[in-house]
């Protein structure tokens, strides 16, 4: 079994690099039974997830990861990953804080796919 922390770190780096460069390229990380909840909007399946991500109202984005925590999540080799960080979008100078949780599942062939993906912006209490 692969070290779940190492898998989580490699996945998060790959995911955000791809997201920041070309959101369409994330399609390979999802399957038809995958689900994304982005803020309050939930979609299932590769096409719906990519459609949602591509339709987000910004052109440029940069993720800055602050924390990354991972745990093995089931007997099938799943990994639960929780990320907190900051987003810079378009020409905005003030980053927005976010949290994102991924449930990674083994594809049975040594790789992982995103089974669940939940994203929330964290708004300040001000």
PDB file of N, CA, C and O in Angstrom, residues 24-88:
ATOM      1  N   UNK A  24     -10.115  21.960 -17.802  1.00  0.00           N
ATOM      2  CA  UNK A  24     -10.618  20.820 -18.577  1.00  0.00           C
ATOM      3  C   UNK A  24      -9.757  19.579 -18.387  1.00  0.00           C
ATOM      4  O   UNK A  24     -10.248  18.454 -18.469  1.00  0.00           O
ATOM      5  N   UNK A  25      -8.473  19.782 -18.116  1.00  0.00           N
ATOM      6  CA  UNK A  25      -7.564  18.642 -17.971  1.00  0.00           C
ATOM      7  C   UNK A  25      -7.848  17.824 -16.707  1.00  0.00           C
ATOM      8  O   UNK A  25      -7.333  16.719 -16.558  1.00  0.00           O
ATOM      9  N   UNK A  26      -8.684  18.344 -15.817  1.00  0.00           N
ATOM     10  CA  UNK A  26      -9.027  17.605 -14.594  1.00  0.00           C
ATOM     11  C   UNK A  26      -9.965  16.438 -14.862  1.00  0.00           C
ATOM     12  O   UNK A  26     -10.173  15.597 -13.991  1.00  0.00           O
ATOM     13  N   UNK A  27     -10.538  16.363 -16.047  1.00  0.00           N
ATOM     14  CA  UNK A  27     -11.506  15.302 -16.365  1.00  0.00           C
ATOM     15  C   UNK A  27     -10.948  13.908 -16.088  1.00  0.00           C
ATOM     16  O   UNK A  27     -11.672  13.020 -15.630  1.00  0.00           O
ATOM     17  N   UNK A  28      -9.665  13.715 -16.315  1.00  0.00           N
ATOM     18  CA  UNK A  28      -9.056  12.396 -16.125  1.00  0.00           C
ATOM     19  C   UNK A  28      -9.046  11.966 -14.657  1.00  0.00           C
ATOM     20  O   UNK A  28      -8.864  10.786 -14.359  1.00  0.00           O
ATOM     21  N   UNK A  29      -9.259  12.909 -13.732  1.00  0.00           N
ATOM     22  CA  UNK A  29      -9.213  12.583 -12.306  1.00  0.00           C
ATOM     23  C   UNK A  29     -10.559  12.140 -11.748  1.00  0.00           C
ATOM     24  O   UNK A  29     -10.635  11.699 -10.604  1.00  0.00           O
ATOM     25  N   UNK A  30     -11.612  12.287 -12.531  1.00  0.00           N
ATOM     26  CA  UNK A  30     -12.966  11.948 -12.078  1.00  0.00           C
ATOM     27  C   UNK A  30     -13.519  10.760 -12.865  1.00  0.00           C
ATOM     28  O   UNK A  30     -13.041  10.445 -13.940  1.00  0.00           O
ATOM     29  N   UNK A  31     -14.563  10.138 -12.313  1.00  0.00           N
ATOM     30  CA  UNK A  31     -15.282   9.062 -13.001  1.00  0.00           C
ATOM     31  C   UNK A  31     -16.770   9.407 -12.997  1.00  0.00           C
ATOM     32  O   UNK A  31     -17.191  10.376 -12.376  1.00  0.00           O
ATOM     33  N   UNK A  32     -17.569   8.597 -13.673  1.00  0.00           N
ATOM     34  CA  UNK A  32     -19.004   8.897 -13.786  1.00  0.00           C
ATOM     35  C   UNK A  32     -19.730   8.878 -12.444  1.00  0.00           C
ATOM     36  O   UNK A  32     -20.745   9.533 -12.287  1.00  0.00           O
ATOM     37  N   UNK A  33     -19.201   8.152 -11.462  1.00  0.00           N
ATOM     38  CA  UNK A  33     -19.847   8.130 -10.148  1.00  0.00           C
ATOM     39  C   UNK A  33     -19.247   9.165  -9.196  1.00  0.00           C
ATOM     40  O   UNK A  33     -19.626   9.233  -8.027  1.00  0.00           O
ATOM     41  N   UNK A  34     -18.334   9.997  -9.678  1.00  0.00           N
ATOM     42  CA  UNK A  34     -17.735  11.047  -8.863  1.00  0.00           C
ATOM     43  C   UNK A  34     -18.745  12.164  -8.631  1.00  0.00           C
ATOM     44  O   UNK A  34     -19.618  12.410  -9.465  1.00  0.00           O
ATOM     45  N   UNK A  35     -18.602  12.865  -7.497  1.00  0.00           N
ATOM     46  CA  UNK A  35     -19.488  13.977  -7.191  1.00  0.00           C
ATOM     47  C   UNK A  35     -18.684  15.170  -6.705  1.00  0.00           C
ATOM     48  O   UNK A  35     -17.732  15.018  -5.943  1.00  0.00           O
ATOM     49  N   UNK A  36     -19.086  16.358  -7.161  1.00  0.00           N
ATOM     50  CA  UNK A  36     -18.498  17.626  -6.750  1.00  0.00           C
ATOM     51  C   UNK A  36     -19.585  18.476  -6.110  1.00  0.00           C
ATOM     52  O   UNK A  36     -20.666  18.630  -6.677  1.00  0.00           O
ATOM     53  N   UNK A  37     -19.296  19.013  -4.926  1.00  0.00           N
ATOM     54  CA  UNK A  37     -20.121  20.068  -4.341  1.00  0.00           C
ATOM     55  C   UNK A  37     -19.241  21.301  -4.279  1.00  0.00           C
ATOM     56  O   UNK A  37     -18.237  21.312  -3.567  1.00  0.00           O
ATOM     57  N   UNK A  38     -19.603  22.314  -5.062  1.00  0.00           N
ATOM     58  CA  UNK A  38     -18.854  23.571  -5.113  1.00  0.00           C
ATOM     59  C   UNK A  38     -19.754  24.621  -4.500  1.00  0.00           C
ATOM     60  O   UNK A  38     -20.787  24.966  -5.069  1.00  0.00           O
ATOM     61  N   UNK A  39     -19.375  25.105  -3.300  1.00  0.00           N
ATOM     62  CA  UNK A  39     -20.243  25.973  -2.517  1.00  0.00           C
ATOM     63  C   UNK A  39     -21.545  25.205  -2.257  1.00  0.00           C
ATOM     64  O   UNK A  39     -21.506  24.211  -1.574  1.00  0.00           O
ATOM     65  N   UNK A  40     -22.665  25.610  -2.830  1.00  0.00           N
ATOM     66  CA  UNK A  40     -23.935  24.916  -2.564  1.00  0.00           C
ATOM     67  C   UNK A  40     -24.425  24.120  -3.769  1.00  0.00           C
ATOM     68  O   UNK A  40     -25.515  23.555  -3.737  1.00  0.00           O
ATOM     69  N   UNK A  41     -23.643  24.044  -4.811  1.00  0.00           N
ATOM     70  CA  UNK A  41     -24.057  23.393  -6.052  1.00  0.00           C
ATOM     71  C   UNK A  41     -23.395  22.021  -6.187  1.00  0.00           C
ATOM     72  O   UNK A  41     -22.169  21.932  -6.212  1.00  0.00           O
ATOM     73  N   UNK A  42     -24.212  20.969  -6.274  1.00  0.00           N
ATOM     74  CA  UNK A  42     -23.686  19.605  -6.397  1.00  0.00           C
ATOM     75  C   UNK A  42     -23.927  19.079  -7.807  1.00  0.00           C
ATOM     76  O   UNK A  42     -25.004  19.262  -8.373  1.00  0.00           O
ATOM     77  N   UNK A  43     -22.897  18.443  -8.378  1.00  0.00           N
ATOM     78  CA  UNK A  43     -23.007  17.807  -9.697  1.00  0.00           C
ATOM     79  C   UNK A  43     -22.318  16.450  -9.641  1.00  0.00           C
ATOM     80  O   UNK A  43     -21.368  16.252  -8.880  1.00  0.00           O
ATOM     81  N   UNK A  44     -22.811  15.530 -10.474  1.00  0.00           N
ATOM     82  CA  UNK A  44     -22.227  14.198 -10.516  1.00  0.00           C
ATOM     83  C   UNK A  44     -21.839  13.853 -11.944  1.00  0.00           C
ATOM     84  O   UNK A  44     -22.495  14.267 -12.899  1.00  0.00           O
ATOM     85  N   UNK A  45     -20.750  13.099 -12.079  1.00  0.00           N
ATOM     86  CA  UNK A  45     -20.285  12.658 -13.387  1.00  0.00           C
ATOM     87  C   UNK A  45     -19.244  13.597 -13.971  1.00  0.00           C
ATOM     88  O   UNK A  45     -19.217  14.793 -13.666  1.00  0.00           O
ATOM     89  N   UNK A  46     -18.388  13.038 -14.802  1.00  0.00           N
ATOM     90  CA  UNK A  46     -17.256  13.790 -15.360  1.00  0.00           C
ATOM     91  C   UNK A  46     -17.731  15.034 -16.114  1.00  0.00           C
ATOM     92  O   UNK A  46     -17.238  16.139 -15.871  1.00  0.00           O
ATOM     93  N   UNK A  47     -18.690  14.876 -17.014  1.00  0.00           N
ATOM     94  CA  UNK A  47     -19.116  16.008 -17.848  1.00  0.00           C
ATOM     95  C   UNK A  47     -19.674  17.136 -17.001  1.00  0.00           C
ATOM     96  O   UNK A  47     -19.326  18.310 -17.206  1.00  0.00           O
ATOM     97  N   UNK A  48     -20.526  16.821 -16.031  1.00  0.00           N
ATOM     98  CA  UNK A  48     -21.116  17.851 -15.175  1.00  0.00           C
ATOM     99  C   UNK A  48     -20.083  18.553 -14.317  1.00  0.00           C
ATOM    100  O   UNK A  48     -20.150  19.775 -14.122  1.00  0.00           O
ATOM    101  N   UNK A  49     -19.139  17.795 -13.792  1.00  0.00           N
ATOM    102  CA  UNK A  49     -18.093  18.373 -12.949  1.00  0.00           C
ATOM    103  C   UNK A  49     -17.222  19.322 -13.757  1.00  0.00           C
ATOM    104  O   UNK A  49     -16.966  20.459 -13.350  1.00  0.00           O
ATOM    105  N   UNK A  50     -16.776  18.894 -14.914  1.00  0.00           N
ATOM    106  CA  UNK A  50     -15.901  19.745 -15.734  1.00  0.00           C
ATOM    107  C   UNK A  50     -16.669  20.961 -16.232  1.00  0.00           C
ATOM    108  O   UNK A  50     -16.137  22.078 -16.249  1.00  0.00           O
ATOM    109  N   UNK A  51     -17.933  20.781 -16.597  1.00  0.00           N
ATOM    110  CA  UNK A  51     -18.755  21.916 -17.012  1.00  0.00           C
ATOM    111  C   UNK A  51     -18.834  22.958 -15.896  1.00  0.00           C
ATOM    112  O   UNK A  51     -18.690  24.151 -16.131  1.00  0.00           O
ATOM    113  N   UNK A  52     -19.033  22.506 -14.668  1.00  0.00           N
ATOM    114  CA  UNK A  52     -19.100  23.413 -13.514  1.00  0.00           C
ATOM    115  C   UNK A  52     -17.763  24.131 -13.317  1.00  0.00           C
ATOM    116  O   UNK A  52     -17.729  25.348 -13.122  1.00  0.00           O
ATOM    117  N   UNK A  53     -16.663  23.393 -13.340  1.00  0.00           N
ATOM    118  CA  UNK A  53     -15.349  23.993 -13.099  1.00  0.00           C
ATOM    119  C   UNK A  53     -14.962  24.987 -14.185  1.00  0.00           C
ATOM    120  O   UNK A  53     -14.409  26.052 -13.898  1.00  0.00           O
ATOM    121  N   UNK A  54     -15.255  24.664 -15.438  1.00  0.00           N
ATOM    122  CA  UNK A  54     -14.906  25.552 -16.554  1.00  0.00           C
ATOM    123  C   UNK A  54     -15.764  26.816 -16.526  1.00  0.00           C
ATOM    124  O   UNK A  54     -15.306  27.893 -16.920  1.00  0.00           O
ATOM    125  N   UNK A  55     -17.004  26.707 -16.018  1.00  0.00           N
ATOM    126  CA  UNK A  55     -17.923  27.843 -16.000  1.00  0.00           C
ATOM    127  C   UNK A  55     -17.674  28.810 -14.839  1.00  0.00           C
ATOM    128  O   UNK A  55     -18.338  29.842 -14.752  1.00  0.00           O
ATOM    129  N   UNK A  56     -16.731  28.501 -13.970  1.00  0.00           N
ATOM    130  CA  UNK A  56     -16.461  29.401 -12.846  1.00  0.00           C
ATOM    131  C   UNK A  56     -16.076  30.780 -13.372  1.00  0.00           C
ATOM    132  O   UNK A  56     -15.372  30.886 -14.378  1.00  0.00           O
ATOM    133  N   UNK A  57     -16.536  31.848 -12.685  1.00  0.00           N
ATOM    134  CA  UNK A  57     -16.441  33.203 -13.253  1.00  0.00           C
ATOM    135  C   UNK A  57     -15.083  33.883 -13.092  1.00  0.00           C
ATOM    136  O   UNK A  57     -14.994  34.998 -12.599  1.00  0.00           O
ATOM    137  N   UNK A  58     -14.028  33.204 -13.492  1.00  0.00           N
ATOM    138  CA  UNK A  58     -12.716  33.838 -13.497  1.00  0.00           C
ATOM    139  C   UNK A  58     -11.871  33.191 -14.573  1.00  0.00           C
ATOM    140  O   UNK A  58     -12.106  32.060 -14.975  1.00  0.00           O
ATOM    141  N   UNK A  59     -10.891  33.958 -15.048  1.00  0.00           N
ATOM    142  CA  UNK A  59      -9.992  33.461 -16.087  1.00  0.00           C
ATOM    143  C   UNK A  59      -8.726  32.865 -15.487  1.00  0.00           C
ATOM    144  O   UNK A  59      -8.330  31.756 -15.816  1.00  0.00           O
ATOM    145  N   UNK A  60      -8.088  33.640 -14.615  1.00  0.00           N
ATOM    146  CA  UNK A  60      -6.837  33.197 -14.001  1.00  0.00           C
ATOM    147  C   UNK A  60      -7.090  32.857 -12.544  1.00  0.00           C
ATOM    148  O   UNK A  60      -7.859  33.525 -11.866  1.00  0.00           O
ATOM    149  N   UNK A  61      -6.403  31.829 -12.067  1.00  0.00           N
ATOM    150  CA  UNK A  61      -6.525  31.447 -10.665  1.00  0.00           C
ATOM    151  C   UNK A  61      -5.199  30.864 -10.201  1.00  0.00           C
ATOM    152  O   UNK A  61      -4.474  30.252 -10.974  1.00  0.00           O
ATOM    153  N   UNK A  62      -4.900  31.117  -8.941  1.00  0.00           N
ATOM    154  CA  UNK A  62      -3.700  30.546  -8.336  1.00  0.00           C
ATOM    155  C   UNK A  62      -4.070  30.056  -6.942  1.00  0.00           C
ATOM    156  O   UNK A  62      -4.566  30.825  -6.120  1.00  0.00           O
ATOM    157  N   UNK A  63      -3.867  28.761  -6.701  1.00  0.00           N
ATOM    158  CA  UNK A  63      -4.104  28.169  -5.384  1.00  0.00           C
ATOM    159  C   UNK A  63      -2.823  28.212  -4.569  1.00  0.00           C
ATOM    160  O   UNK A  63      -1.757  27.873  -5.077  1.00  0.00           O
ATOM    161  N   UNK A  64      -2.941  28.612  -3.319  1.00  0.00           N
ATOM    162  CA  UNK A  64      -1.833  28.540  -2.367  1.00  0.00           C
ATOM    163  C   UNK A  64      -2.277  27.659  -1.213  1.00  0.00           C
ATOM    164  O   UNK A  64      -3.131  28.056  -0.418  1.00  0.00           O
ATOM    165  N   UNK A  65      -1.716  26.484  -1.113  1.00  0.00           N
ATOM    166  CA  UNK A  65      -2.088  25.535  -0.064  1.00  0.00           C
ATOM    167  C   UNK A  65      -1.426  25.948   1.245  1.00  0.00           C
ATOM    168  O   UNK A  65      -0.216  26.179   1.292  1.00  0.00           O
ATOM    169  N   UNK A  66      -2.242  26.025   2.307  1.00  0.00           N
ATOM    170  CA  UNK A  66      -1.719  26.327   3.646  1.00  0.00           C
ATOM    171  C   UNK A  66      -1.547  25.057   4.461  1.00  0.00           C
ATOM    172  O   UNK A  66      -0.520  24.859   5.094  1.00  0.00           O
ATOM    173  N   UNK A  67      -2.582  24.211   4.471  1.00  0.00           N
ATOM    174  CA  UNK A  67      -2.508  22.953   5.216  1.00  0.00           C
ATOM    175  C   UNK A  67      -3.045  21.820   4.358  1.00  0.00           C
ATOM    176  O   UNK A  67      -3.888  22.024   3.479  1.00  0.00           O
ATOM    177  N   UNK A  68      -2.542  20.638   4.629  1.00  0.00           N
ATOM    178  CA  UNK A  68      -2.993  19.428   3.949  1.00  0.00           C
ATOM    179  C   UNK A  68      -2.978  18.309   4.988  1.00  0.00           C
ATOM    180  O   UNK A  68      -1.947  18.055   5.607  1.00  0.00           O
ATOM    181  N   UNK A  69      -4.131  17.688   5.203  1.00  0.00           N
ATOM    182  CA  UNK A  69      -4.236  16.558   6.124  1.00  0.00           C
ATOM    183  C   UNK A  69      -4.823  15.380   5.366  1.00  0.00           C
ATOM    184  O   UNK A  69      -5.701  15.556   4.516  1.00  0.00           O
ATOM    185  N   UNK A  70      -4.344  14.190   5.670  1.00  0.00           N
ATOM    186  CA  UNK A  70      -4.831  12.993   4.986  1.00  0.00           C
ATOM    187  C   UNK A  70      -4.993  11.852   5.975  1.00  0.00           C
ATOM    188  O   UNK A  70      -4.271  11.779   6.974  1.00  0.00           O
ATOM    189  N   UNK A  71      -5.967  10.986   5.667  1.00  0.00           N
ATOM    190  CA  UNK A  71      -6.188   9.764   6.443  1.00  0.00           C
ATOM    191  C   UNK A  71      -6.589   8.655   5.491  1.00  0.00           C
ATOM    192  O   UNK A  71      -7.294   8.903   4.509  1.00  0.00           O
ATOM    193  N   UNK A  72      -6.181   7.408   5.809  1.00  0.00           N
ATOM    194  CA  UNK A  72      -6.765   6.298   5.054  1.00  0.00           C
ATOM    195  C   UNK A  72      -8.247   6.245   5.400  1.00  0.00           C
ATOM    196  O   UNK A  72      -8.625   6.512   6.542  1.00  0.00           O
ATOM    197  N   UNK A  73      -9.104   5.967   4.408  1.00  0.00           N
ATOM    198  CA  UNK A  73     -10.541   6.122   4.668  1.00  0.00           C
ATOM    199  C   UNK A  73     -11.365   4.850   4.580  1.00  0.00           C
ATOM    200  O   UNK A  73     -12.525   4.870   4.974  1.00  0.00           O
ATOM    201  N   UNK A  74     -10.842   3.788   4.031  1.00  0.00           N
ATOM    202  CA  UNK A  74     -11.617   2.549   3.993  1.00  0.00           C
ATOM    203  C   UNK A  74     -10.711   1.376   3.646  1.00  0.00           C
ATOM    204  O   UNK A  74      -9.547   1.550   3.313  1.00  0.00           O
ATOM    205  N   UNK A  75     -11.282   0.180   3.722  1.00  0.00           N
ATOM    206  CA  UNK A  75     -10.504  -1.034   3.464  1.00  0.00           C
ATOM    207  C   UNK A  75     -10.093  -1.180   2.006  1.00  0.00           C
ATOM    208  O   UNK A  75      -9.194  -1.941   1.677  1.00  0.00           O
ATOM    209  N   UNK A  76     -10.751  -0.411   1.123  1.00  0.00           N
ATOM    210  CA  UNK A  76     -10.435  -0.493  -0.302  1.00  0.00           C
ATOM    211  C   UNK A  76      -9.268   0.405  -0.693  1.00  0.00           C
ATOM    212  O   UNK A  76      -8.956   0.530  -1.871  1.00  0.00           O
ATOM    213  N   UNK A  77      -8.641   1.045   0.300  1.00  0.00           N
ATOM    214  CA  UNK A  77      -7.478   1.865  -0.001  1.00  0.00           C
ATOM    215  C   UNK A  77      -7.781   3.317  -0.285  1.00  0.00           C
ATOM    216  O   UNK A  77      -6.939   4.024  -0.832  1.00  0.00           O
ATOM    217  N   UNK A  78      -8.968   3.782   0.085  1.00  0.00           N
ATOM    218  CA  UNK A  78      -9.322   5.180  -0.129  1.00  0.00           C
ATOM    219  C   UNK A  78      -8.518   6.107   0.762  1.00  0.00           C
ATOM    220  O   UNK A  78      -7.961   5.701   1.785  1.00  0.00           O
ATOM    221  N   UNK A  79      -8.457   7.371   0.364  1.00  0.00           N
ATOM    222  CA  UNK A  79      -7.730   8.386   1.126  1.00  0.00           C
ATOM    223  C   UNK A  79      -8.617   9.628   1.230  1.00  0.00           C
ATOM    224  O   UNK A  79      -9.103  10.141   0.215  1.00  0.00           O
ATOM    225  N   UNK A  80      -8.808  10.095   2.451  1.00  0.00           N
ATOM    226  CA  UNK A  80      -9.537  11.334   2.696  1.00  0.00           C
ATOM    227  C   UNK A  80      -8.513  12.461   2.820  1.00  0.00           C
ATOM    228  O   UNK A  80      -7.559  12.345   3.593  1.00  0.00           O
ATOM    229  N   UNK A  81      -8.701  13.530   2.041  1.00  0.00           N
ATOM    230  CA  UNK A  81      -7.740  14.631   2.002  1.00  0.00           C
ATOM    231  C   UNK A  81      -8.479  15.935   2.293  1.00  0.00           C
ATOM    232  O   UNK A  81      -9.482  16.236   1.640  1.00  0.00           O
ATOM    233  N   UNK A  82      -7.987  16.695   3.261  1.00  0.00           N
ATOM    234  CA  UNK A  82      -8.556  18.008   3.556  1.00  0.00           C
ATOM    235  C   UNK A  82      -7.474  19.070   3.341  1.00  0.00           C
ATOM    236  O   UNK A  82      -6.368  18.936   3.861  1.00  0.00           O
ATOM    237  N   UNK A  83      -7.831  20.097   2.572  1.00  0.00           N
ATOM    238  CA  UNK A  83      -6.895  21.160   2.223  1.00  0.00           C
ATOM    239  C   UNK A  83      -7.489  22.496   2.660  1.00  0.00           C
ATOM    240  O   UNK A  83      -8.687  22.740   2.493  1.00  0.00           O
ATOM    241  N   UNK A  84      -6.651  23.361   3.214  1.00  0.00           N
ATOM    242  CA  UNK A  84      -7.028  24.759   3.402  1.00  0.00           C
ATOM    243  C   UNK A  84      -6.000  25.597   2.673  1.00  0.00           C
ATOM    244  O   UNK A  84      -4.848  25.184   2.495  1.00  0.00           O
ATOM    245  N   UNK A  85      -6.436  26.764   2.227  1.00  0.00           N
ATOM    246  CA  UNK A  85      -5.506  27.615   1.514  1.00  0.00           C
ATOM    247  C   UNK A  85      -6.132  28.920   1.105  1.00  0.00           C
ATOM    248  O   UNK A  85      -7.168  29.330   1.626  1.00  0.00           O
ATOM    249  N   UNK A  86      -5.482  29.581   0.157  1.00  0.00           N
ATOM    250  CA  UNK A  86      -5.920  30.871  -0.346  1.00  0.00           C
ATOM    251  C   UNK A  86      -5.939  30.838  -1.869  1.00  0.00           C
ATOM    252  O   UNK A  86      -5.112  30.169  -2.488  1.00  0.00           O
ATOM    253  N   UNK A  87      -6.897  31.558  -2.447  1.00  0.00           N
ATOM    254  CA  UNK A  87      -7.049  31.669  -3.894  1.00  0.00           C
ATOM    255  C   UNK A  87      -6.803  33.099  -4.320  1.00  0.00           C
ATOM    256  O   UNK A  87      -7.316  34.031  -3.695  1.00  0.00           O
ATOM    257  N   UNK A  88      -6.051  33.268  -5.379  1.00  0.00           N
ATOM    258  CA  UNK A  88      -5.956  34.560  -6.052  1.00  0.00           C
ATOM    259  C   UNK A  88      -6.612  34.384  -7.416  1.00  0.00           C
ATOM    260  O   UNK A  88      -6.218  33.503  -8.185  1.00  0.00           O
TER     261      UNK A  88
END
